[in-house]
Structures are given as C-alpha cells and as structure tokens.
XYZ file of C-alpha atoms in Angstrom:
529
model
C 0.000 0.000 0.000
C 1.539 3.473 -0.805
C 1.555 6.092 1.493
C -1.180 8.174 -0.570
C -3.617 5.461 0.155
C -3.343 5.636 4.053
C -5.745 7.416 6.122
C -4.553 10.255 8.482
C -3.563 10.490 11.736
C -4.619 12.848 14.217
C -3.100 14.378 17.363
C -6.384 14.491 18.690
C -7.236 12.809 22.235
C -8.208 9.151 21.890
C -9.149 5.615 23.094
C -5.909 4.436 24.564
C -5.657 1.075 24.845
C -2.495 -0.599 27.078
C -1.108 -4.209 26.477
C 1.299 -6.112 28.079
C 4.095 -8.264 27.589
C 4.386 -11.746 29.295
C 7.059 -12.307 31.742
C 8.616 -15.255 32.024
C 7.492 -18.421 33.887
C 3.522 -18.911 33.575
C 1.145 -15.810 33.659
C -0.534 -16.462 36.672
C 0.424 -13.522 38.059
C -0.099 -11.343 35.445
C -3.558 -12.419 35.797
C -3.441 -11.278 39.389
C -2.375 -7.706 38.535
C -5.617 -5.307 38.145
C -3.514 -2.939 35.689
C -1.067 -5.352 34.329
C 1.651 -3.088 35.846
C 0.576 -0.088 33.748
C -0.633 1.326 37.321
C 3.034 1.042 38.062
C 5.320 4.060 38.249
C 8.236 4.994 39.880
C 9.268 7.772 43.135
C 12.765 10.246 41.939
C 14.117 11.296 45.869
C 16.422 13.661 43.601
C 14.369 15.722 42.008
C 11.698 17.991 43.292
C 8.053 19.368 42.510
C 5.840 17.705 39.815
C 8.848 15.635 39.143
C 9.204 13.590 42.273
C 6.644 11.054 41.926
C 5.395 9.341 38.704
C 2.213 7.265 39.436
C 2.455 4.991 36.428
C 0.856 5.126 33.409
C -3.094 4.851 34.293
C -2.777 7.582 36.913
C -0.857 9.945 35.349
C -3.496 9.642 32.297
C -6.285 10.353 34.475
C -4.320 13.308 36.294
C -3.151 15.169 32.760
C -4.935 17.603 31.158
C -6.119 15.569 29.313
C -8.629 13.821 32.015
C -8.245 10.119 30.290
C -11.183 8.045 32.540
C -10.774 4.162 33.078
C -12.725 1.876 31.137
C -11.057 -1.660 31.923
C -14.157 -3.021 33.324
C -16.434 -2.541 30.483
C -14.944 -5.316 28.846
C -14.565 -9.264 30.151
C -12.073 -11.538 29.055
C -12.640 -15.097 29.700
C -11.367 -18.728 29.198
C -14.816 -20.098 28.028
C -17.913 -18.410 26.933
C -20.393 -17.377 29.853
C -22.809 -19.913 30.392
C -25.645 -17.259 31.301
C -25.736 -14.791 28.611
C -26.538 -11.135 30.027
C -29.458 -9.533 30.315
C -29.228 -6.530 27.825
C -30.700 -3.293 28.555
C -32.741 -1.464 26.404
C -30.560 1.056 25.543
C -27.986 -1.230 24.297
C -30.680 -3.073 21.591
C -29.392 -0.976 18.582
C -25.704 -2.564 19.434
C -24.495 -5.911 17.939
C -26.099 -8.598 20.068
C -23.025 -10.409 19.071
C -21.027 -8.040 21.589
C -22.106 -9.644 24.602
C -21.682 -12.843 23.928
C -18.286 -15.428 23.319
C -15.203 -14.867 25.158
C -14.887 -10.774 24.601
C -17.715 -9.399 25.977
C -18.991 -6.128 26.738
C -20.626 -5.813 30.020
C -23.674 -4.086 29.929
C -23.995 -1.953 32.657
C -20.185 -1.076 32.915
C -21.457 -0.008 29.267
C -23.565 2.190 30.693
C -21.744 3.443 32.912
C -18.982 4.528 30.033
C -21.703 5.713 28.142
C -22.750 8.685 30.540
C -19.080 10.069 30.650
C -18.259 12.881 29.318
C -16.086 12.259 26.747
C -15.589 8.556 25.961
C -12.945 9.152 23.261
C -10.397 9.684 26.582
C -10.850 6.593 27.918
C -7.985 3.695 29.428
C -8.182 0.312 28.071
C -6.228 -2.402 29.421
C -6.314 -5.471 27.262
C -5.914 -8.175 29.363
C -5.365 -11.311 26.979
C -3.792 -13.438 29.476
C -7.087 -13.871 30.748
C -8.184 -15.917 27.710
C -5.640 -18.830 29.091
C -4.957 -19.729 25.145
C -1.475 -18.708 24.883
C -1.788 -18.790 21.030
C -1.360 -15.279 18.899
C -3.884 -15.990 16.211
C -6.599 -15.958 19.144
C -4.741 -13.026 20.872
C -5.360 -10.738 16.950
C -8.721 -12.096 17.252
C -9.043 -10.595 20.307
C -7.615 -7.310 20.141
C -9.493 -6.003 16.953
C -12.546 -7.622 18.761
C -11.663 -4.840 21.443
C -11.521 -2.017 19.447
C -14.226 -2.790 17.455
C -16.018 -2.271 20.768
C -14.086 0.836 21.533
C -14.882 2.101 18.411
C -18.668 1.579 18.199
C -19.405 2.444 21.932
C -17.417 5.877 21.306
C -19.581 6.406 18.507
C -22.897 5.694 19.487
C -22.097 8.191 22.521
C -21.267 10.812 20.023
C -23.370 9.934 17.339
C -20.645 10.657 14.784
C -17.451 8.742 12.815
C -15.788 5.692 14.719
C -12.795 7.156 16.282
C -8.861 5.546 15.731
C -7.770 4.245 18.607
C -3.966 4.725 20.451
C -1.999 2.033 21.670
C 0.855 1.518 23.897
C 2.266 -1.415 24.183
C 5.250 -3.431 25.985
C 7.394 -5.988 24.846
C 5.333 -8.883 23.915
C 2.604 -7.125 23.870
C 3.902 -5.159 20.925
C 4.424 -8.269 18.824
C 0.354 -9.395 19.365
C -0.525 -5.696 17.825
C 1.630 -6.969 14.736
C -0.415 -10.259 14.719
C -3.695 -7.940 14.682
C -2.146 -5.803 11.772
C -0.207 -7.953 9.492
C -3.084 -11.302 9.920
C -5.988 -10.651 11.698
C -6.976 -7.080 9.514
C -5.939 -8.515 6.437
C -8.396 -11.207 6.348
C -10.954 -8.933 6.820
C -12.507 -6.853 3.782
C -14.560 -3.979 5.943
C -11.680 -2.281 7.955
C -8.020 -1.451 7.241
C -5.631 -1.902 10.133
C -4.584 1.780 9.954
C -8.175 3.213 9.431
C -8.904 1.880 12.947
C -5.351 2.243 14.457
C -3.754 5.775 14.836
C -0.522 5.400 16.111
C 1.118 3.209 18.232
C 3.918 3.098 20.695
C 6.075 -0.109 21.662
C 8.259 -0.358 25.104
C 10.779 -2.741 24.457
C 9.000 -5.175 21.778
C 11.449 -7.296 20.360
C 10.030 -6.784 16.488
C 12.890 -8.868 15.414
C 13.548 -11.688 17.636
C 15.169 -12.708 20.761
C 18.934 -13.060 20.070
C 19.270 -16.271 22.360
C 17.399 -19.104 21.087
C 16.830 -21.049 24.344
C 13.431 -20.129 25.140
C 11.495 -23.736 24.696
C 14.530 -25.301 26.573
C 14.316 -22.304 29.789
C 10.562 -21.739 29.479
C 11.100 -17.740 29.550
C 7.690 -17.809 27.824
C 4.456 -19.692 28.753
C 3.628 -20.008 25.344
C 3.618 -24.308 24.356
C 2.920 -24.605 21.003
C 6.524 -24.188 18.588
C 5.225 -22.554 16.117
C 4.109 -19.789 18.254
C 7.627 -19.247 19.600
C 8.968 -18.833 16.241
C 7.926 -15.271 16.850
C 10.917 -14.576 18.777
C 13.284 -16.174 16.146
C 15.406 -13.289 14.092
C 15.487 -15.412 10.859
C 11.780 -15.407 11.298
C 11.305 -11.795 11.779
C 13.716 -11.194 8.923
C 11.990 -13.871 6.427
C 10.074 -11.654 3.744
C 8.415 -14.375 2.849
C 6.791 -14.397 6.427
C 3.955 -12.330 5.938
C 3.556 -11.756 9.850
C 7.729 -10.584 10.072
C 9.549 -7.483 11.265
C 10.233 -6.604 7.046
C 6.546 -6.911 6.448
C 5.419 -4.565 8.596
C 5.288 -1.398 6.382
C 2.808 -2.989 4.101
C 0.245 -3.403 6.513
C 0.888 -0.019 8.737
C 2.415 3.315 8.079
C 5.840 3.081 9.943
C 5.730 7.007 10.628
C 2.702 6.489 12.604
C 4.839 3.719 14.911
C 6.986 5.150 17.742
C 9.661 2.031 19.159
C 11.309 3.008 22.810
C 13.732 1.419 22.753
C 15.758 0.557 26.553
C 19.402 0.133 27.247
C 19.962 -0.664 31.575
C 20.496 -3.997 30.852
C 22.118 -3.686 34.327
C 19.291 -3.048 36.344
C 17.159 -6.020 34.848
C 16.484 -8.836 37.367
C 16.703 -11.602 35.314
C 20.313 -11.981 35.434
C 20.412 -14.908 33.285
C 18.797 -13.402 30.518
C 20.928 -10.375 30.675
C 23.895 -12.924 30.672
C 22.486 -14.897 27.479
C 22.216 -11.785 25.705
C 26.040 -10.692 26.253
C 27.162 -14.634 25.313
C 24.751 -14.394 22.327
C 25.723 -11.170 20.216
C 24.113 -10.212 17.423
C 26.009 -9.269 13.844
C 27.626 -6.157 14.126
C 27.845 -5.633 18.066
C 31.939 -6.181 18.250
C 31.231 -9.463 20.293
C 31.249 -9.915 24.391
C 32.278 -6.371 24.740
C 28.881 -4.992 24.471
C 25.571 -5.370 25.955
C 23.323 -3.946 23.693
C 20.325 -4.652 25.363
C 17.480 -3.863 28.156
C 18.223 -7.095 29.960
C 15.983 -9.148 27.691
C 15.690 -7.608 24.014
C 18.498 -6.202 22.076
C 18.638 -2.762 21.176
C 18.527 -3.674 17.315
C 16.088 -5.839 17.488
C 13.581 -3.414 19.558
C 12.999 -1.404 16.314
C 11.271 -1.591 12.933
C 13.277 0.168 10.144
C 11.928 2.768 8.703
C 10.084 3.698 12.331
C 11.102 6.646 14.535
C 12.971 5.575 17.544
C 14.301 6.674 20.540
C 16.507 5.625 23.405
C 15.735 5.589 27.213
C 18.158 4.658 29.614
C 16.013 2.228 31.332
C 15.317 -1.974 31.451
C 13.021 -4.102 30.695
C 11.006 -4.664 33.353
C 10.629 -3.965 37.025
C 11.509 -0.430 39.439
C 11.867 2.438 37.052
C 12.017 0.453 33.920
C 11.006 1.155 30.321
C 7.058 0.352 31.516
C 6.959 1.869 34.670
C 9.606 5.735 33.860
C 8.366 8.577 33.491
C 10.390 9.106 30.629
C 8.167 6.485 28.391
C 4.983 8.724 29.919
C 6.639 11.499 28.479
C 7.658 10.389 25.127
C 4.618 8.871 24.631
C 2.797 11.468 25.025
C 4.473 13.704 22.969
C 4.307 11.399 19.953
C 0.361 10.769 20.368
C -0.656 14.773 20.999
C 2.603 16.556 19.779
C 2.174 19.451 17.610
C 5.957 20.014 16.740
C 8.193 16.863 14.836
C 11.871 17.598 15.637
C 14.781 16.241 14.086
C 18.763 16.435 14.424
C 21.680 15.521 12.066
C 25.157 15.887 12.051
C 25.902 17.672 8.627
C 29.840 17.575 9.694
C 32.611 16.932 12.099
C 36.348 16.898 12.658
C 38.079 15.086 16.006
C 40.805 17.716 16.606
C 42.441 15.382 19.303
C 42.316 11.977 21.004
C 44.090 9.900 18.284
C 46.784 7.340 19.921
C 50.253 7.407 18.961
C 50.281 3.364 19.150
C 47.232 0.953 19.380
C 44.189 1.636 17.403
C 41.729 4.721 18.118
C 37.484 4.294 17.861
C 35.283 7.179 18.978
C 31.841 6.907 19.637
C 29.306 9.914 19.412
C 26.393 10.332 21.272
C 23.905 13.205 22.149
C 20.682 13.339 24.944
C 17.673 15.273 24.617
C 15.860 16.762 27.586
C 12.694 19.390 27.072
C 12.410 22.088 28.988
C 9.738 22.273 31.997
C 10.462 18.260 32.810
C 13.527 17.164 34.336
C 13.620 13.737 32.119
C 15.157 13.000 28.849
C 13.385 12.296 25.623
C 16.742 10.522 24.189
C 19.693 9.131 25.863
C 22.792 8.413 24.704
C 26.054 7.466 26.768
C 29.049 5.298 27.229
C 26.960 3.409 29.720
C 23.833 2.836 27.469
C 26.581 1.050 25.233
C 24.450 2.918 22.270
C 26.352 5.336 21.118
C 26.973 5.875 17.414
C 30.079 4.311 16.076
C 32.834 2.749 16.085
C 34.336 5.820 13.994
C 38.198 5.085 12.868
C 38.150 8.540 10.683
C 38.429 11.817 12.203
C 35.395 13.464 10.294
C 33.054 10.134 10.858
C 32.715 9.676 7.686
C 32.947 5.552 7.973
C 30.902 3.486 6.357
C 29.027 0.327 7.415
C 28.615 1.099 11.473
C 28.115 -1.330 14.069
C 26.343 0.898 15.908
C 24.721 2.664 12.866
C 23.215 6.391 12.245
C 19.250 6.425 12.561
C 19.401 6.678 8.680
C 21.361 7.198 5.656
C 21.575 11.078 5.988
C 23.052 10.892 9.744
C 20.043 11.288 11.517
C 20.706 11.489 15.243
C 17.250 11.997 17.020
C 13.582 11.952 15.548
C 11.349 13.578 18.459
C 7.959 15.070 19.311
C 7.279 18.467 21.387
C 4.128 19.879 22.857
C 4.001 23.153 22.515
C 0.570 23.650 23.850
C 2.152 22.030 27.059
C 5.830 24.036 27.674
C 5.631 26.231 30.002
C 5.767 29.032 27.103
C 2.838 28.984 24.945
C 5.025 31.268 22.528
C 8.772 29.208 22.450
C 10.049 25.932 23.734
C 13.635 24.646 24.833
C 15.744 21.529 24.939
C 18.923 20.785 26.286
C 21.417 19.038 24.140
C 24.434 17.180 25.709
C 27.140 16.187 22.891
C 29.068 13.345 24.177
C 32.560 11.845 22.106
C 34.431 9.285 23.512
C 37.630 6.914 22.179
C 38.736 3.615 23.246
C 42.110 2.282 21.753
C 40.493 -1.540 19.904
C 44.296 -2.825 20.537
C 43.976 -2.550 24.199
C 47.191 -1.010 24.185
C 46.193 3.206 25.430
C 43.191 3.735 27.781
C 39.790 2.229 26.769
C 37.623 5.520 28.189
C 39.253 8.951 27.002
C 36.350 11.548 26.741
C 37.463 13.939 24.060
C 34.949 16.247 24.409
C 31.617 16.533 26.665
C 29.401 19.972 26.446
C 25.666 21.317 26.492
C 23.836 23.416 24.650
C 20.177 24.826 24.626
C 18.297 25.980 21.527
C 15.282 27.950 22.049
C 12.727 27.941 19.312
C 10.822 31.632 19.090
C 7.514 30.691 17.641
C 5.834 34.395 17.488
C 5.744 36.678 15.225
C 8.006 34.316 13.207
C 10.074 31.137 13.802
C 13.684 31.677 15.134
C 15.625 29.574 16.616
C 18.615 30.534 19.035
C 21.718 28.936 20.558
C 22.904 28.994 24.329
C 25.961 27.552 25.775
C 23.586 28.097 29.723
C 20.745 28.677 30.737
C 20.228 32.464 30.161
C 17.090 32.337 28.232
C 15.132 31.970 31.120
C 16.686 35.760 32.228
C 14.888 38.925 32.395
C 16.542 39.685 28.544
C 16.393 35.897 26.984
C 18.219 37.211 23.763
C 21.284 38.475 25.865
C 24.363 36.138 25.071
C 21.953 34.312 22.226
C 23.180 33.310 19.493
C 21.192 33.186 16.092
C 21.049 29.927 14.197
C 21.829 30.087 10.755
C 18.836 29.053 8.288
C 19.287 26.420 5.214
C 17.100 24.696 3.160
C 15.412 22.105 5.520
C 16.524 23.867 8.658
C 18.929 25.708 10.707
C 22.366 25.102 11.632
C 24.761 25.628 14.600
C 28.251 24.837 15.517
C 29.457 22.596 18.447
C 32.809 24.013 19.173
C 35.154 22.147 21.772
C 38.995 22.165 22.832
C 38.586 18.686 21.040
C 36.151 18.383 18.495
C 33.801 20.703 16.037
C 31.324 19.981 14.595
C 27.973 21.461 12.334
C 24.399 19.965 12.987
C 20.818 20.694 11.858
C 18.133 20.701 13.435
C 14.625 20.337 11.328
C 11.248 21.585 12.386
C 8.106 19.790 11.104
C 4.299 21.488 11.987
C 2.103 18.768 12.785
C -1.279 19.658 12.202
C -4.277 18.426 14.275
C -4.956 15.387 10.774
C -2.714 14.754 8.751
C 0.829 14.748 8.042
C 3.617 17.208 9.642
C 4.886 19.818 7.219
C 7.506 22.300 7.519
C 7.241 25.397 9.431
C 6.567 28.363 7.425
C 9.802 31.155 7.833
C-alpha cells in the first residue's frame, strides 16, 4: 500500500488502549495484577516538585490535562464463553447482540456506565489477553481487533458521529500481538483497514525482530507451548520476507511514521540476570562481540525497532523499578508522539576530532547526544558510554565511515527523531531543549586507555515561535533571564533547517536541526519562515 492510500492520523485525544508483555514463567500472576503493571510508576528522591513522583501510566493519564477516565471493566475476558448470557438493557438493543456474547464481551452496565461520561474518546483500556488462558497469537489478533471494534462503536454511538482511531501503547510482547492484529488478523478482513482503525502506536521494548538467544522452549522464559508460536521470537523469522507476519513486512500493513519504538538500554538493572547474561554470550552481527551489551536485559537494542520507524533511546530496562514500563520518561515520550504538535529532528551535517588519536594501538570514537525538554527534568533521548548505544565505532576523524556497528538512525546521519508539545511548555510562545554532545575513544588494541572523553558539552536551543520562527543557541541557561536574547546566538537558516556549531577544545562539529508542523490530521509539514 503506498503512502497516498493511508488514512490520516490525528493528534487528537483518543481511546488508549495498554497491552502487556508476558514475563517469564507462567502468567498467573499477570492475571493477578488489576492494571497489568501499567498502574506502576516509579518515586525520583532527587528531584523535586511535579517531578518527584510518577504514578504509572493509568494515573498519570487520568491526572493530565487531558482527564483520560478508566474503562477496563467494560470489557470481560474469559477462558470459556459465559454460560448465562446477560441480560441486555434497552438502551444497548441498537448494538451488535453479538457483543455480549463469546469470550470478549462487553458488560452491559459497565457499558452504561462509560456511556454517561463525558467524553468517551479519553478513555484507558487495558487489554488483558492473558485472561483468555490460550497462549496462542492468532486468538490473541482475534481478540484485540474484537476490542476495538467495541471501543470504536461504543465511542460512537455516545457521540453519534465517525468511529474514532484508537492509540496504543504497548510493551514488549505485547507489541508483537498488535503486529499479529495488523499484518493477519486485519488482512483477512474486507470492511476495515488496520490503519483506518489504528492511529498510532507506541512499543516499550517489543522485540520486532527476535530474541537473540534461542533457548526459550529449553528455559521456558515464555508460557507459550505450542513451537510454532515461539517462532515469533526467532530473528530469521522476523527477517523472512516471505513471512507475511515478520519485522520486514510490517510497512505494508501499517504506516511506519505512525509507529513510535522506545527502545531501553539498563540492561544492568534487569532482574533476570540470566537473561541479561544470554544476551552478552549471544551477540548479534555487528555488536563487536562480548564487549557490548546492547540490550534492556531481555531484548536487544537492534532488534527493539522496525526500520523505517522513529525511535528513541531511554536509559532504562526491561522490566521492574523504574524500567522502560513503569519511567516517566516512556509517559513522556509517549505522550508527545500521540498529541505533539511540533516533529523535531537532528543531524550531524559535519565533524572533525581535533584530538584523542593514539600514537600506538588503534583509536574508535563513539558519538552520542541526549535530549531533555524544557519544563520536565527527564530526557526524551539518551545516549552514553553506559547505554553502550552510542553511534560508532568511527576510525576517521570526520566520521565519515561506512558500514557502522552501531549505525546512524538513517542514511543522511540522523541522530534523534522527536515530538514536542508546545501547547504544554511552560511558554505557549517558544520551547527549549537541552542538548548534551558526548565523544568518547577507546584504543580496539587494548594497548592506550579504553575511556578517554574527548569532548563533553551542552547546549540549549530555544525555538521563538511568534511573530516568526527563530531559533537561538545557548551555551547556559540564560534564556530563562529577564533579557532571553542576551548572550543568544542566532542559528543560521538552510534549506530544511537551521544550523549551529558545536565548538570544543577537542572536536567541532555542524548539525541541523529540522522543524516539522504537525497539524491536528494529517501529516507534519515544515514550518513556514
């Protein structure tokens, strides 16, 4: 399908629905878990104010501005059909009888109940497929357009209008059943298109192409029985083309643009210590062998991506205190891609290493940058010597190599693809984010020091929005002074965007950074200078 033929987004407030991934062992306790961990979050004793606590993602919802209300309940999931069908009310007789029966089911009066809010269209959906006990992904597809087929029509017979799109976060293997919905279950149906009913969606951790160790019938990580199912966690099957259902399919069943992957890196703080010891033994092509740990404890970074999707880094693992489900940093993100007006993008346009090169051994640099907004103390993009995701190796002082292991976001050295909310900065008529450059060189022979920094700096580049776009450069913080412009310095405009220097005692370097308009539907567009 081209991209003229796909509907358009929206950065409009809708049905969110939340999935989760299983963890490993059986899913009893998943079952247990009212929110399936989304009503997890995470306390920060160093910073202060609105930043402190982070009540997970179904509380924060609710809290926002945006007043999201929970819905879980209007919907049952069940291991066999009910044997006494429900007694429907009156007001629900115009609905599809079929609704309330089978193994989905809407409850009536939790219908009801939905139906006398406000505004359904911000309404919390957990979809809790463990529940169905079948542990196979064809029924799991079934199930999940079954779901928003109900979110859907109930949100339009409130309104009486057009069936909204529906959001979707989802977490690791939870990502990989809203694949099964979009690249089998939509397809075989001839009334709706996966991405007329889907708006965008957002994956924490998914591993869209495989689990690098292939152990998992042997360990039990997953309680999944049947072979075949578990051959959706096998790279070569996620790279077969001829695998309808794989990671290389995906763009002709869903428009990639409209997919966010978060992608995690702590592999140190994950609990399952085996795993994150499986994934060291068991590198993946490219990843310079046991040196690197490319991973959130459980998925590698490469394979927690779809190629030709916007992705970003979070310093965070896979599952449990402060990971990539329970941060405030995926909140934030998130939220930014769903309801941001403003698509930002950096890339390097060039660079020159001015020092750092060892007299004997073998010098590799590795470049990295982090992104935090202004008005919340988190980062939108992390990259560090600690993440182990920098960009690189680079053997040439202008990083002009070829053929990365740890490769540019695409072939015209994209760095960072990012949402803002301008509508929520502090400013209604600018917004800010911090920029840390990071370089670093390791000698490959072992023979000089395997951690030189060779240059580390931030910057801040404030975008003016009124009268007319301008964007300035700061080396501190003295926009927020009583005379922002003081000490500013004016970025340079170029077709496609402006440009600034990064200037250090050991490196310079010229980056871009482009500003897309994202309208309320439809596509971004560039600003107008």
């Amino acid at each position: 399908m081209s991209d003229l033929m796909w509907s358009a987004p929206t950065r409009q407030a809708l049905p969110i629905i939340l999935i989760r991934g299983f963890a490993s062992g059986d899913s009893a306790d998943e079952r247990r878990l009212t929110y399936q961990g989304f009503n997890d979050g995470s306390v920060y004793p160093q910073k202060r104010g609105e930043n402190y606590i982070y009540e997970g993602m179904i509380l924060r919802f609710m809290k926002s501005d945006w007043r999201y209300n929970d819905a879980t309940n209007v919907v049952g999931y069940y291991p066999n059909q009910m044997a006494n069908p429900p007694v429907i009310p009156d007001e629900l007789k115009e609905f599809d009888q079929s609704f309330f029966s089978g193994r989905v089911i809407i409850d009536p009066a939790m219908a009801l109940h939905f139906l006398k809010s406000d505004n359904p269209w911000k309404s919390l959906w957990v979809f809790r497929y463990y529940d169905l006990c079948d542990r196979t992904f064809p029924i799991y597809g079934e199930a999940l357009v079954r779901l928003i087929d109900f979110i859907r029509t109930l949100c339009a017979f409130k309104s009486q209008g057009d069936k909204p799109k529906v959001n979707i976060i989802a977490h690791s293997m939870g990502g990989l059943v809203v694949r099964e919905a979009i690249q089998k279950t939509y397809p075989k149906r001839s009334a709706t298109a996966a991405d007329e009913a889907i708006n965008k969606i957002v994956t924490l951790g998914t591993p869209h192409k495989g689990v690098s160790f292939q152990l998992l019938r042997e360990l039990r990580w997953l309680p999944i029985e049947s072979t075949n199912e578990l051959e959706h966690f096998n790279p070569q099957n996620q790279a077969d083309p001829n695998n309808p259902a794989s990671a290389v399919n995906f763009s002709q069943h869903f428009p990639v643009d409209r997919l966010l992957c978060v992608v995690g890196t702590n592999y140190r703080a994950y609990r399952n210590q085996t795993a994150s010891f499986l994934n060291r033994i068991s590198p993946i092509e490219g990843e310079l062998g046991l040196n690197f740990n490319r991973s959130d404890g459980l998925v590698k970074q490469a394979c927690a991506q779809i190629d030709g999707a916007p992705r970003t880094f979070i310093n965070k693992s896979h599952g449990g205190f402060d990971s990539i489900v329970s941060s405030r940093e995926s909140y934030e993100i998130t939220t930014r891609f769903f309801y941001g007006d403003v698509r930002t993008r950096l890339r390097q346009v060039r660079a020159q290493i001015k020092r750092g090169f060892d007299f004997f051994g073998k010098s590799e640099f590795f470049f990295g940058v982090s992104v935090k907004p202004r008005g919340v103390d988190f980062e939108l993009f992390h990259q560090s010597k600690e993440a182990e995701n920098c960009y690189g190796p680079f053997r040439t002082g202008d990083f002009s190599d070829e053929n990365l292991a740890f490769p540019w976001a695409d072939d015209q050295k994209l760095i960072w693809e990012g949402y803002l909310n301008t509508g929520a900065s502090l400013s209604k008529s600018d917004f800010v984010m911090r920029l840390e450059f990071y370089i670093g060189e390791r000698d490959a022979f072992g023979v000089g020091f395997s951690d030189n920094i060779v240059f580390a700096k931030q910057y801040y580049i404030r975008a003016v929005l009124q009268p007319s776009l301008q964007l300035y450069l700061y080396n501190s913080e003295e926009f927020m002074s009583d005379d922002p412009l003081h000490n500013a310095m004016p970025m340079n405009s170029v077709e496609g965007g402006w440009e600034f220097d990064v200037i250090g005692t050991g490196f310079y370097g010229t980056y871009r950074i482009e500003l897309d308009r994202i309208p309320e539907m439809g596509l971004p567009e560039p600003f107008s200078l």
